[in-house]
Amino acid sequence: MAEPSQAPSPPIPRRVNAAVIGAGPAGLVAARELRREGHSVTVFEKGSQIGGTWVYTPEFESVDPLGIDPTRPVVHSSMYESLRTNLPREVMGFMDYPFVAGGGGGGGVDADGRRFPGHREVLRYLEEFAREFGIGEGIVRLEREVVNVAPVEDGSGRSWKVTSVNSNNKEAEEEMEEEVFDAVVVCNGHHSQPRIADFPGFKSWPGKQIHSHNYRTPQPFKDQVVVLIGHAPSGADLSINIAGVAKEVHVASTTVVDPNNNNINYPSQIHPTFPNIWIHPMVEKACGDGSVVFGDGVTVFPDIIIHCTGYTFHFPFITREGIVTVEDSSVRPLYKHVFPPAWAPGISFVGLPHRTLLFPLFELQSKWISGVLSGRISLPSDEEMMRDVNDFYSAIQAAGVPTRHTHNMLATAALEGDDYSDWVAAQCQCLGVESWRRGMYLASRSNAQARPETFRDEWEDDELVLQAHRYFASLKQ
Ligand code: FAD
């Protein structure tokens, strides 16, 4: 008699032993998602506490204040003392762990209940998140810096050797450890390796130059003439901060052009609120006599130039050729900003996209990686992923998007087809970014443009705030 036919049993989920590099927001949520999927996790954190960028320190890099040498001793965080978030807390938190004032993170006697809180409140939220999801001792190894990550040379790409050192005693060979993991999730953050403005005379200019990575407080600039290059969020914040104490602040911004698209002799604009801030087009040249000449012909003799020109990606622990390269702030080749096709899913990257809602995206990318590692979610073949990668790079080039914007979600939105975070959510078969959150993100961006100095304290999206709180309440039911 024939055996009764049986439905094929579902594949047994693979449980892997994963290393996460970094315990900032990306590493913490990656650890949570990996554990939820049943994987075992070790988080390596070179600092003495969790929180990444949100751990403020008054220390800065005084020896190489432009951060030109990538092998210099690095102070990880670029946080400045006065920083308040540039997004409202409702949209900024992880999707299932709301960042609300006084609870679900952010409570306590010294809580900062503002809608755009200071950096300490974000750190408190991350610490509560880690506590809530058991990402602490036994999982996070503090003061362990990963110095090398390489595939175990059995050709399978299925296991990875992770070499770590004691961050406080890097040279001590007896403290160096080599361990083998099934997978490595890279969450090392991308705000520590400065990008520098290059203009004629930049290298030989005799005055002091620093990058905003090394800015902490305005006091050192008291009564000085300061040139700031760049007017993105950090440049805008710093100009106002410094204007409170400096004699003059001159901001060089790419967004200033004259009506004929000709920067020459265009009069500088005085800042509408701060009479000692001038906004100019970009620096045309810096001269040996200490002067700096802007595209509008204005010449000043600054005490200091501060480059607020953003950051580039840096993975000093990936030394083996053929995994990824970084060229002009573009990490290649990566399938959907996460997996290098030839090595997927053994090594993955969380948090490369920017100019978007970061914490929710870290969460979605982490769910995707965790599901792929267990076999619950499939990836296309290496060849198909590589084709997708190449198509994406060709599309960027054809659209005239500069290479450095490869991971800039605003610049590439139209090329990604679907919204990128929706695409990742669809892979995970989970809900994507909620519509109220998306609406609030757009509303807060417009508000910041309309009220650049006061957007953190004045807004018109109270209806969306109510929707957000209704949504947060529904999560508790
Ligand atoms: P990070 O927070 O940088 O954490 C990376 C961690 O990896 C660090 O703890 C670091 O010590 C560790 N690490 C690095 N290399 C190693 C290694 N080799 N071995 C072991 N550990 C390692 N985002 C917002 O959403 N809202 C804001 O208002 C906002 N404001 C910002 C203001 C400033 C000044 C800056 C610089 C950034 C701001 N951001 C903001 C972006 C911010 O970077 C992200 O919110 C977030 O911190 C990125 O998380 P991450 O985990 O990827 O990186």
Short mmCIF file of C-alpha atoms and ligand atoms in Angstrom, two decimals:
data_model
loop_
_atom_site.label_atom_id
_atom_site.label_comp_id
_atom_site.label_asym_id
_atom_site.label_seq_id
_atom_site.Cartn_x
_atom_site.Cartn_y
_atom_site.Cartn_z
CA MET A 1 0.00 0.00 0.00
CA ALA A 2 1.30 3.48 -0.89
CA GLU A 3 2.40 5.73 1.99
CA PRO A 4 -0.04 8.65 2.54
CA SER A 5 1.46 11.77 0.92
CA GLN A 6 2.68 14.38 3.37
CA ALA A 7 2.91 18.15 2.90
CA PRO A 8 6.57 19.20 2.83
CA SER A 9 7.56 20.44 6.24
CA PRO A 10 8.69 24.08 6.42
CA PRO A 11 12.47 24.55 6.44
CA ILE A 12 13.99 24.59 9.92
CA PRO A 13 15.04 28.15 10.72
CA ARG A 14 18.77 28.56 10.93
CA ARG A 15 19.95 30.02 14.24
CA VAL A 16 23.21 31.83 13.85
CA ASN A 17 25.82 33.22 16.17
CA ALA A 18 26.08 36.88 15.13
CA ALA A 19 28.56 39.64 15.96
CA VAL A 20 27.25 43.20 15.92
CA ILE A 21 29.83 45.97 15.68
CA GLY A 22 28.72 49.05 17.63
CA ALA A 23 26.14 49.73 20.35
CA GLY A 24 24.64 52.94 18.98
CA PRO A 25 20.98 53.04 17.93
CA ALA A 26 21.65 50.79 14.90
CA GLY A 27 23.58 48.16 16.86
CA LEU A 28 21.05 48.10 19.71
CA VAL A 29 18.06 47.56 17.45
CA ALA A 30 20.01 45.05 15.33
CA ALA A 31 20.76 43.09 18.52
CA ARG A 32 17.10 43.17 19.49
CA GLU A 33 15.89 41.95 16.09
CA LEU A 34 18.52 39.22 15.86
CA ARG A 35 17.51 37.94 19.30
CA ARG A 36 13.82 38.10 18.43
CA GLU A 37 14.57 35.87 15.46
CA GLY A 38 16.28 33.37 17.78
CA HIS A 39 19.90 34.15 16.91
CA SER A 40 22.63 34.52 19.53
CA VAL A 41 24.26 37.91 19.60
CA THR A 42 27.48 39.51 20.81
CA VAL A 43 27.68 43.29 20.50
CA PHE A 44 31.20 44.78 20.40
CA GLU A 45 31.32 48.39 21.58
CA LYS A 46 34.60 50.26 21.69
CA GLY A 47 33.24 52.96 24.01
CA SER A 48 32.63 52.61 27.73
CA GLN A 49 28.86 52.90 27.42
CA ILE A 50 26.09 52.24 24.90
CA GLY A 51 24.41 55.01 22.86
CA GLY A 52 26.94 55.81 20.10
CA THR A 53 26.73 59.36 18.80
CA TRP A 54 24.32 60.23 21.62
CA VAL A 55 27.04 59.86 24.27
CA TYR A 56 28.21 63.48 24.56
CA THR A 57 31.80 64.05 25.56
CA PRO A 58 33.61 67.37 25.99
CA GLU A 59 36.71 65.63 24.55
CA PHE A 60 37.63 66.39 20.98
CA GLU A 61 40.51 65.68 18.61
CA SER A 62 42.99 68.52 19.07
CA VAL A 63 45.98 67.06 17.22
CA ASP A 64 44.28 66.62 13.84
CA PRO A 65 41.17 68.81 14.20
CA LEU A 66 40.18 68.37 10.55
CA GLY A 67 40.32 64.59 10.97
CA ILE A 68 42.42 64.21 7.84
CA ASP A 69 44.33 61.11 8.99
CA PRO A 70 41.85 58.22 9.24
CA THR A 71 44.30 56.30 11.46
CA ARG A 72 44.37 59.07 14.11
CA PRO A 73 42.99 58.32 17.61
CA VAL A 74 39.28 59.01 17.10
CA VAL A 75 36.78 60.54 19.52
CA HIS A 76 33.65 58.80 18.23
CA SER A 77 30.86 61.26 19.02
CA SER A 78 30.40 64.54 17.14
CA MET A 79 27.71 65.70 19.53
CA TYR A 80 27.86 69.33 20.68
CA GLU A 81 26.72 70.48 24.08
CA SER A 82 23.71 72.52 22.95
CA LEU A 83 22.33 69.99 20.44
CA ARG A 84 18.59 69.47 20.34
CA THR A 85 17.21 66.88 17.92
CA ASN A 86 16.31 68.10 14.46
CA LEU A 87 13.27 65.81 14.34
CA PRO A 88 10.33 65.70 16.73
CA ARG A 89 10.60 62.86 19.20
CA GLU A 90 7.39 61.18 17.98
CA VAL A 91 8.94 60.34 14.61
CA MET A 92 12.47 59.78 15.80
CA GLY A 93 12.03 56.72 18.03
CA PHE A 94 11.88 53.06 17.05
CA MET A 95 8.48 52.12 15.68
CA ASP A 96 7.38 49.78 18.46
CA TYR A 97 9.09 51.61 21.34
CA PRO A 98 7.83 55.20 21.28
CA PHE A 99 10.11 58.01 22.32
CA VAL A 100 7.53 59.83 24.44
CA ALA A 101 8.19 62.32 27.20
CA GLY A 102 8.22 60.79 30.67
CA GLY A 103 7.70 57.15 29.77
CA GLY A 104 8.52 54.37 27.34
CA GLY A 105 11.95 55.91 27.52
CA GLY A 106 12.82 59.43 28.44
CA GLY A 107 11.36 59.52 31.98
CA GLY A 108 13.11 60.28 35.28
CA VAL A 109 13.82 63.28 37.43
CA ASP A 110 16.09 65.03 34.97
CA ALA A 111 13.87 64.23 31.98
CA ASP A 112 13.71 66.68 29.11
CA GLY A 113 10.08 66.63 27.99
CA ARG A 114 10.52 68.92 25.00
CA ARG A 115 9.29 67.75 21.64
CA PHE A 116 12.78 68.33 20.19
CA PRO A 117 14.81 67.29 23.23
CA GLY A 118 18.51 67.63 23.96
CA HIS A 119 20.98 64.82 23.31
CA ARG A 120 20.90 63.52 26.89
CA GLU A 121 17.22 62.63 26.55
CA VAL A 122 17.95 60.58 23.42
CA LEU A 123 20.69 58.74 25.29
CA ARG A 124 18.29 58.01 28.16
CA TYR A 125 15.76 56.66 25.66
CA LEU A 126 18.38 54.34 24.13
CA GLU A 127 19.45 53.12 27.58
CA GLU A 128 15.84 52.33 28.45
CA PHE A 129 15.38 50.57 25.13
CA ALA A 130 18.42 48.39 25.85
CA ARG A 131 17.15 47.63 29.37
CA GLU A 132 13.66 46.80 28.16
CA PHE A 133 14.95 44.31 25.58
CA GLY A 134 17.70 42.80 27.70
CA ILE A 135 20.59 44.12 25.64
CA GLY A 136 23.09 44.57 28.40
CA GLU A 137 25.68 42.59 30.22
CA GLY A 138 26.26 39.20 28.66
CA ILE A 139 25.38 40.57 25.24
CA VAL A 140 27.21 43.89 24.96
CA ARG A 141 30.97 43.85 25.46
CA LEU A 142 32.03 47.38 26.34
CA GLU A 143 35.50 48.72 25.58
CA ARG A 144 36.07 46.04 22.94
CA GLU A 145 37.10 47.52 19.62
CA VAL A 146 36.81 45.37 16.53
CA VAL A 147 40.03 45.77 14.57
CA ASN A 148 39.53 43.15 11.90
CA VAL A 149 36.71 41.25 10.25
CA ALA A 150 37.47 38.65 7.60
CA PRO A 151 35.77 35.58 6.16
CA VAL A 152 37.18 32.30 7.43
CA GLU A 153 39.13 31.07 4.44
CA ASP A 154 37.18 27.91 3.70
CA GLY A 155 35.65 29.56 0.63
CA SER A 156 32.07 29.29 1.86
CA GLY A 157 31.73 32.83 3.25
CA ARG A 158 29.67 31.23 5.98
CA SER A 159 31.80 32.11 8.95
CA TRP A 160 33.71 35.19 9.92
CA LYS A 161 36.70 35.82 12.11
CA VAL A 162 36.29 38.88 14.31
CA THR A 163 39.39 40.24 16.00
CA SER A 164 38.89 42.62 18.90
CA VAL A 165 41.15 44.48 21.32
CA ASN A 166 40.72 46.25 24.64
CA SER A 167 39.98 49.86 23.59
CA ASN A 168 42.05 51.19 26.49
CA ASN A 169 45.07 49.03 25.76
CA LYS A 170 45.06 48.39 22.05
CA GLU A 171 48.67 47.32 21.77
CA ALA A 172 48.43 44.58 24.43
CA GLU A 173 48.64 41.36 22.42
CA GLU A 174 47.46 39.26 25.35
CA GLU A 175 44.17 41.21 25.25
CA MET A 176 43.59 40.60 21.55
CA GLU A 177 40.88 38.05 20.88
CA GLU A 178 39.91 36.20 17.72
CA GLU A 179 36.47 34.63 17.57
CA VAL A 180 34.47 33.00 14.82
CA PHE A 181 30.85 34.00 14.10
CA ASP A 182 28.35 32.87 11.48
CA ALA A 183 27.48 36.46 10.64
CA VAL A 184 28.67 40.02 11.21
CA VAL A 185 26.34 43.02 11.28
CA VAL A 186 28.23 46.29 10.88
CA CYS A 187 26.70 49.19 12.86
CA ASN A 188 29.76 51.36 13.47
CA GLY A 189 28.16 54.76 12.75
CA HIS A 190 29.01 57.31 10.11
CA HIS A 191 29.66 60.60 11.88
CA SER A 192 33.29 60.28 12.91
CA GLN A 193 35.30 60.52 9.69
CA PRO A 194 35.02 64.13 8.39
CA ARG A 195 34.61 65.23 4.79
CA ILE A 196 36.57 68.41 4.20
CA ALA A 197 35.82 71.31 1.88
CA ASP A 198 38.51 71.74 -0.75
CA PHE A 199 39.10 75.22 -2.14
CA PRO A 200 42.14 76.97 -3.60
CA GLY A 201 44.59 77.78 -0.84
CA PHE A 202 42.92 75.41 1.66
CA LYS A 203 46.10 73.50 2.52
CA SER A 204 48.48 76.46 2.86
CA TRP A 205 46.10 78.86 4.64
CA PRO A 206 48.00 79.91 7.78
CA GLY A 207 45.06 80.09 10.22
CA LYS A 208 43.34 77.43 12.31
CA GLN A 209 40.84 75.05 10.67
CA ILE A 210 38.66 72.43 12.35
CA HIS A 211 35.78 70.18 11.33
CA SER A 212 32.42 70.41 13.14
CA HIS A 213 33.18 66.86 14.44
CA ASN A 214 35.42 68.67 16.96
CA TYR A 215 33.01 71.47 17.92
CA ARG A 216 31.57 71.22 21.43
CA THR A 217 30.76 74.71 22.80
CA PRO A 218 30.91 78.29 21.47
CA GLN A 219 33.16 79.74 24.23
CA PRO A 220 36.49 79.22 22.40
CA PHE A 221 35.24 81.55 19.64
CA LYS A 222 34.51 84.55 21.87
CA ASP A 223 35.14 87.84 20.01
CA GLN A 224 36.56 85.96 17.02
CA VAL A 225 35.84 86.25 13.30
CA VAL A 226 34.65 82.78 12.27
CA VAL A 227 34.10 81.32 8.80
CA LEU A 228 31.75 78.32 8.66
CA ILE A 229 31.66 76.25 5.50
CA GLY A 230 28.32 74.51 4.92
CA HIS A 231 24.81 75.36 5.98
CA ALA A 232 23.20 71.94 6.48
CA PRO A 233 21.76 71.14 9.97
CA SER A 234 25.11 71.25 11.84
CA GLY A 235 26.31 74.40 10.03
CA ALA A 236 23.00 76.15 10.67
CA ASP A 237 23.05 75.22 14.38
CA LEU A 238 26.69 76.14 14.88
CA SER A 239 26.36 79.55 13.18
CA ILE A 240 23.62 80.57 15.61
CA ASN A 241 25.43 79.05 18.60
CA ILE A 242 28.69 80.80 17.81
CA ALA A 243 27.06 84.13 16.84
CA GLY A 244 26.10 84.54 20.51
CA VAL A 245 29.76 85.07 21.47
CA ALA A 246 31.74 85.73 18.28
CA LYS A 247 32.44 89.11 16.69
CA GLU A 248 31.41 87.99 13.19
CA VAL A 249 30.26 84.71 11.67
CA HIS A 250 30.57 84.29 7.90
CA VAL A 251 28.76 81.27 6.49
CA ALA A 252 29.70 79.93 3.06
CA SER A 253 26.68 78.19 1.62
CA THR A 254 26.15 76.47 -1.73
CA THR A 255 22.53 77.59 -1.68
CA VAL A 256 23.35 81.30 -2.14
CA VAL A 257 23.42 82.30 -5.81
CA ASP A 258 22.71 85.63 -7.41
CA PRO A 259 19.71 86.16 -9.72
CA ASN A 260 21.88 85.62 -12.80
CA ASN A 261 23.42 82.43 -11.44
CA ASN A 262 26.64 84.34 -11.08
CA ASN A 263 28.18 84.56 -7.66
CA ILE A 264 30.61 87.39 -8.37
CA ASN A 265 29.88 90.67 -6.59
CA TYR A 266 26.60 89.39 -5.23
CA PRO A 267 26.08 91.20 -1.93
CA SER A 268 26.19 88.98 1.13
CA GLN A 269 22.98 88.49 3.02
CA ILE A 270 22.80 89.42 6.66
CA HIS A 271 21.04 86.76 8.69
CA PRO A 272 17.44 87.88 9.35
CA THR A 273 17.76 87.42 13.13
CA PHE A 274 21.47 87.61 13.93
CA PRO A 275 23.08 90.84 12.68
CA ASN A 276 26.60 89.42 13.10
CA ILE A 277 25.97 86.46 10.74
CA TRP A 278 26.60 86.94 7.02
CA ILE A 279 25.62 84.32 4.45
CA HIS A 280 27.89 84.15 1.39
CA PRO A 281 28.32 81.88 -1.59
CA MET A 282 31.14 79.31 -1.32
CA VAL A 283 34.72 80.26 -0.53
CA GLU A 284 36.57 81.17 -3.71
CA LYS A 285 40.06 81.09 -2.21
CA ALA A 286 42.06 81.30 1.00
CA CYS A 287 45.27 83.32 0.79
CA GLY A 288 48.70 83.28 2.42
CA ASP A 289 48.04 86.65 4.11
CA GLY A 290 45.27 84.98 6.17
CA SER A 291 42.36 86.33 4.14
CA VAL A 292 39.42 84.30 2.84
CA VAL A 293 37.59 85.45 -0.28
CA PHE A 294 34.00 84.39 -0.92
CA GLY A 295 32.28 83.94 -4.28
CA ASP A 296 30.56 87.31 -3.78
CA GLY A 297 33.93 89.06 -3.67
CA VAL A 298 33.77 89.78 0.07
CA THR A 299 37.13 89.32 1.81
CA VAL A 300 37.49 88.62 5.53
CA PHE A 301 40.40 87.83 7.84
CA PRO A 302 39.02 85.03 10.04
CA ASP A 303 40.55 83.60 13.20
CA ILE A 304 39.24 80.16 12.31
CA ILE A 305 37.53 78.18 9.53
CA ILE A 306 35.07 75.49 10.65
CA HIS A 307 34.20 72.86 8.03
CA CYS A 308 30.57 71.80 8.54
CA THR A 309 30.79 69.61 5.49
CA GLY A 310 29.55 66.27 6.70
CA TYR A 311 31.16 62.88 6.99
CA THR A 312 32.22 59.89 4.98
CA PHE A 313 31.92 56.16 5.66
CA HIS A 314 34.85 54.38 7.16
CA PHE A 315 35.34 50.70 7.97
CA PRO A 316 38.94 50.43 9.19
CA PHE A 317 38.32 46.84 10.36
CA ILE A 318 37.50 45.57 6.84
CA THR A 319 40.94 45.18 5.37
CA ARG A 320 40.37 42.18 3.14
CA GLU A 321 39.94 43.24 -0.48
CA GLY A 322 36.75 42.42 -2.35
CA ILE A 323 34.17 42.89 0.41
CA VAL A 324 33.30 46.60 0.08
CA THR A 325 35.13 49.75 -0.92
CA VAL A 326 34.32 53.35 -0.02
CA GLU A 327 34.71 55.86 -2.83
CA ASP A 328 33.50 59.41 -2.46
CA SER A 329 31.11 58.44 0.38
CA SER A 330 29.66 55.54 -1.59
CA VAL A 331 29.96 52.04 -0.11
CA ARG A 332 30.13 49.47 -2.95
CA PRO A 333 28.89 47.00 -3.94
CA LEU A 334 25.83 46.77 -1.69
CA TYR A 335 22.46 45.27 -2.52
CA LYS A 336 19.86 47.75 -1.27
CA HIS A 337 22.46 49.49 0.94
CA VAL A 338 22.81 46.38 3.14
CA PHE A 339 24.37 43.22 1.61
CA PRO A 340 27.56 42.88 -0.48
CA PRO A 341 26.20 40.32 -3.00
CA ALA A 342 29.19 37.98 -3.00
CA TRP A 343 29.23 37.74 0.81
CA ALA A 344 25.52 37.89 1.65
CA PRO A 345 24.12 37.29 4.14
CA GLY A 346 27.27 36.68 6.21
CA ILE A 347 28.13 40.35 6.43
CA SER A 348 25.64 43.19 6.36
CA PHE A 349 25.51 46.92 7.05
CA VAL A 350 22.87 48.80 9.02
CA GLY A 351 22.42 52.55 8.84
CA LEU A 352 24.11 53.68 5.65
CA PRO A 353 21.07 55.56 4.24
CA HIS A 354 20.68 59.10 5.52
CA ARG A 355 18.35 62.10 5.01
CA THR A 356 15.47 59.91 6.16
CA LEU A 357 13.90 58.63 9.39
CA LEU A 358 16.92 56.87 10.78
CA PHE A 359 15.84 54.83 13.81
CA PRO A 360 12.78 53.30 12.06
CA LEU A 361 14.95 52.43 9.07
CA PHE A 362 17.62 50.81 11.28
CA GLU A 363 14.79 48.74 12.77
CA LEU A 364 13.49 47.60 9.37
CA GLN A 365 16.95 46.82 7.98
CA SER A 366 17.68 44.79 11.13
CA LYS A 367 14.46 42.80 10.74
CA TRP A 368 15.41 42.08 7.13
CA ILE A 369 18.92 40.90 8.02
CA SER A 370 17.64 38.76 10.91
CA GLY A 371 15.01 37.08 8.70
CA VAL A 372 17.48 36.44 5.89
CA LEU A 373 19.97 34.88 8.32
CA SER A 374 17.35 32.47 9.62
CA GLY A 375 16.23 31.54 6.11
CA ARG A 376 12.72 32.95 6.66
CA ILE A 377 13.35 35.60 4.01
CA SER A 378 15.15 34.79 0.75
CA LEU A 379 17.60 36.94 -1.13
CA PRO A 380 17.91 36.84 -4.92
CA SER A 381 20.93 35.02 -6.34
CA ASP A 382 24.32 36.74 -6.14
CA GLU A 383 24.10 37.49 -9.87
CA GLU A 384 20.64 39.04 -9.58
CA MET A 385 21.71 41.16 -6.61
CA MET A 386 24.79 42.32 -8.50
CA ARG A 387 22.64 43.21 -11.52
CA ASP A 388 20.35 45.25 -9.27
CA VAL A 389 23.37 47.01 -7.74
CA ASN A 390 24.80 47.87 -11.15
CA ASP A 391 21.41 49.06 -12.43
CA PHE A 392 21.11 51.34 -9.40
CA TYR A 393 24.57 52.84 -9.91
CA SER A 394 23.85 53.37 -13.62
CA ALA A 395 20.56 55.07 -12.75
CA ILE A 396 22.31 57.40 -10.29
CA GLN A 397 24.87 58.33 -12.88
CA ALA A 398 22.29 58.85 -15.63
CA ALA A 399 20.24 61.09 -13.33
CA GLY A 400 23.32 63.20 -12.54
CA VAL A 401 23.20 62.34 -8.82
CA PRO A 402 26.76 62.81 -7.49
CA THR A 403 28.38 59.58 -6.26
CA ARG A 404 28.64 60.98 -2.73
CA HIS A 405 24.82 60.93 -2.58
CA THR A 406 24.56 57.15 -3.20
CA HIS A 407 23.05 56.62 0.26
CA ASN A 408 21.20 59.96 0.45
CA MET A 409 17.55 59.00 0.43
CA LEU A 410 16.39 62.45 -0.64
CA ALA A 411 18.70 62.48 -3.64
CA THR A 412 17.91 58.93 -4.76
CA ALA A 413 14.23 58.66 -3.79
CA ALA A 414 12.98 58.86 -7.37
CA LEU A 415 15.46 56.17 -8.48
CA GLU A 416 14.68 53.59 -5.82
CA GLY A 417 11.26 52.95 -7.35
CA ASP A 418 9.23 52.31 -4.23
CA ASP A 419 10.02 54.15 -1.06
CA TYR A 420 13.13 52.37 0.23
CA SER A 421 11.84 51.77 3.76
CA ASP A 422 8.55 50.41 2.35
CA TRP A 423 10.57 48.09 0.15
CA VAL A 424 12.55 46.78 3.13
CA ALA A 425 9.33 46.39 5.17
CA ALA A 426 7.78 44.40 2.30
CA GLN A 427 10.75 42.00 2.37
CA CYS A 428 10.09 41.47 6.07
CA GLN A 429 6.34 41.22 5.56
CA CYS A 430 5.89 43.74 8.33
CA LEU A 431 4.30 47.15 8.52
CA GLY A 432 6.41 49.96 7.16
CA VAL A 433 6.69 53.52 8.41
CA GLU A 434 3.24 54.62 9.62
CA SER A 435 1.45 57.25 7.52
CA TRP A 436 1.19 59.71 10.46
CA ARG A 437 4.97 59.38 10.97
CA ARG A 438 5.69 60.03 7.32
CA GLY A 439 3.31 63.04 7.35
CA MET A 440 4.93 64.42 10.50
CA TYR A 441 8.43 63.98 9.06
CA LEU A 442 7.46 65.98 5.97
CA ALA A 443 5.64 68.60 8.07
CA SER A 444 8.63 69.04 10.35
CA ARG A 445 11.01 69.39 7.41
CA SER A 446 8.84 72.14 5.89
CA ASN A 447 8.54 73.79 9.29
CA ALA A 448 12.34 73.77 9.70
CA GLN A 449 12.67 75.46 6.31
CA ALA A 450 10.03 78.05 7.10
CA ARG A 451 11.29 78.76 10.65
CA PRO A 452 14.97 77.80 10.67
CA GLU A 453 15.61 79.31 14.10
CA THR A 454 12.41 78.44 15.92
CA PHE A 455 11.14 75.17 14.39
CA ARG A 456 12.04 73.28 17.58
CA ASP A 457 9.61 75.38 19.62
CA GLU A 458 6.90 76.43 17.13
CA TRP A 459 4.93 74.12 14.87
CA GLU A 460 1.53 73.61 13.32
CA ASP A 461 1.18 69.82 13.21
CA ASP A 462 -0.64 69.33 16.52
CA GLU A 463 -3.21 67.12 14.78
CA LEU A 464 -0.42 64.72 13.78
CA VAL A 465 0.90 64.77 17.35
CA LEU A 466 -2.54 63.63 18.53
CA GLN A 467 -2.56 60.88 15.90
CA ALA A 468 0.89 59.77 17.04
CA HIS A 469 -0.23 59.52 20.66
CA ARG A 470 -3.38 57.62 19.70
CA TYR A 471 -1.13 55.22 17.81
CA PHE A 472 1.28 54.85 20.76
CA ALA A 473 -1.67 54.14 23.07
CA SER A 474 -2.87 51.42 20.68
CA LEU A 475 0.51 49.68 20.98
CA LYS A 476 -0.10 49.12 24.69
CA GLN A 477 -3.44 47.32 24.12
P1 FAD B 1 26.45 55.70 16.16
O1 FAD B 1 25.41 56.35 16.97
O2 FAD B 1 27.58 56.53 15.70
O3 FAD B 1 27.00 54.43 16.94
C1 FAD B 1 28.05 53.63 16.43
C2 FAD B 1 28.72 52.88 17.59
O4 FAD B 1 29.69 51.98 17.06
C3 FAD B 1 29.45 53.79 18.57
O5 FAD B 1 29.05 53.52 19.87
C4 FAD B 1 30.93 53.45 18.35
O6 FAD B 1 31.71 53.59 19.53
C5 FAD B 1 30.83 52.00 17.90
N1 FAD B 1 31.98 51.56 17.10
C6 FAD B 1 32.49 52.15 16.00
N2 FAD B 1 33.52 51.44 15.51
C7 FAD B 1 33.67 50.36 16.34
C8 FAD B 1 34.58 49.26 16.35
N3 FAD B 1 35.54 49.11 15.43
N4 FAD B 1 34.46 48.34 17.33
C9 FAD B 1 33.48 48.47 18.28
N5 FAD B 1 32.59 49.52 18.31
C10 FAD B 1 32.70 50.43 17.34
N6 FAD B 1 19.67 61.50 13.97
C11 FAD B 1 18.36 61.68 14.24
O7 FAD B 1 17.55 60.76 14.01
N7 FAD B 1 17.90 62.85 14.80
C12 FAD B 1 18.73 63.87 15.11
O8 FAD B 1 18.30 64.90 15.61
C13 FAD B 1 20.15 63.71 14.83
N8 FAD B 1 21.04 64.67 15.15
C14 FAD B 1 22.37 64.44 14.96
C15 FAD B 1 23.29 65.42 15.33
C16 FAD B 1 24.66 65.21 15.16
C17 FAD B 1 25.64 66.26 15.59
C18 FAD B 1 25.11 64.00 14.58
C19 FAD B 1 26.59 63.76 14.39
C20 FAD B 1 24.21 63.05 14.18
C21 FAD B 1 22.83 63.25 14.36
N9 FAD B 1 21.90 62.28 13.99
C22 FAD B 1 20.56 62.48 14.24
C23 FAD B 1 22.34 61.07 13.29
C24 FAD B 1 22.88 60.01 14.29
O9 FAD B 1 24.13 59.63 13.84
C25 FAD B 1 21.94 58.86 14.37
O10 FAD B 1 20.82 59.28 15.13
C26 FAD B 1 22.48 57.62 15.07
O11 FAD B 1 23.23 57.91 16.21
C27 FAD B 1 23.29 56.70 14.17
O12 FAD B 1 23.34 55.47 14.84
P2 FAD B 1 24.45 54.37 14.56
O13 FAD B 1 24.22 53.31 15.55
O14 FAD B 1 24.46 54.06 13.11
O15 FAD B 1 25.84 55.10 14.82
#
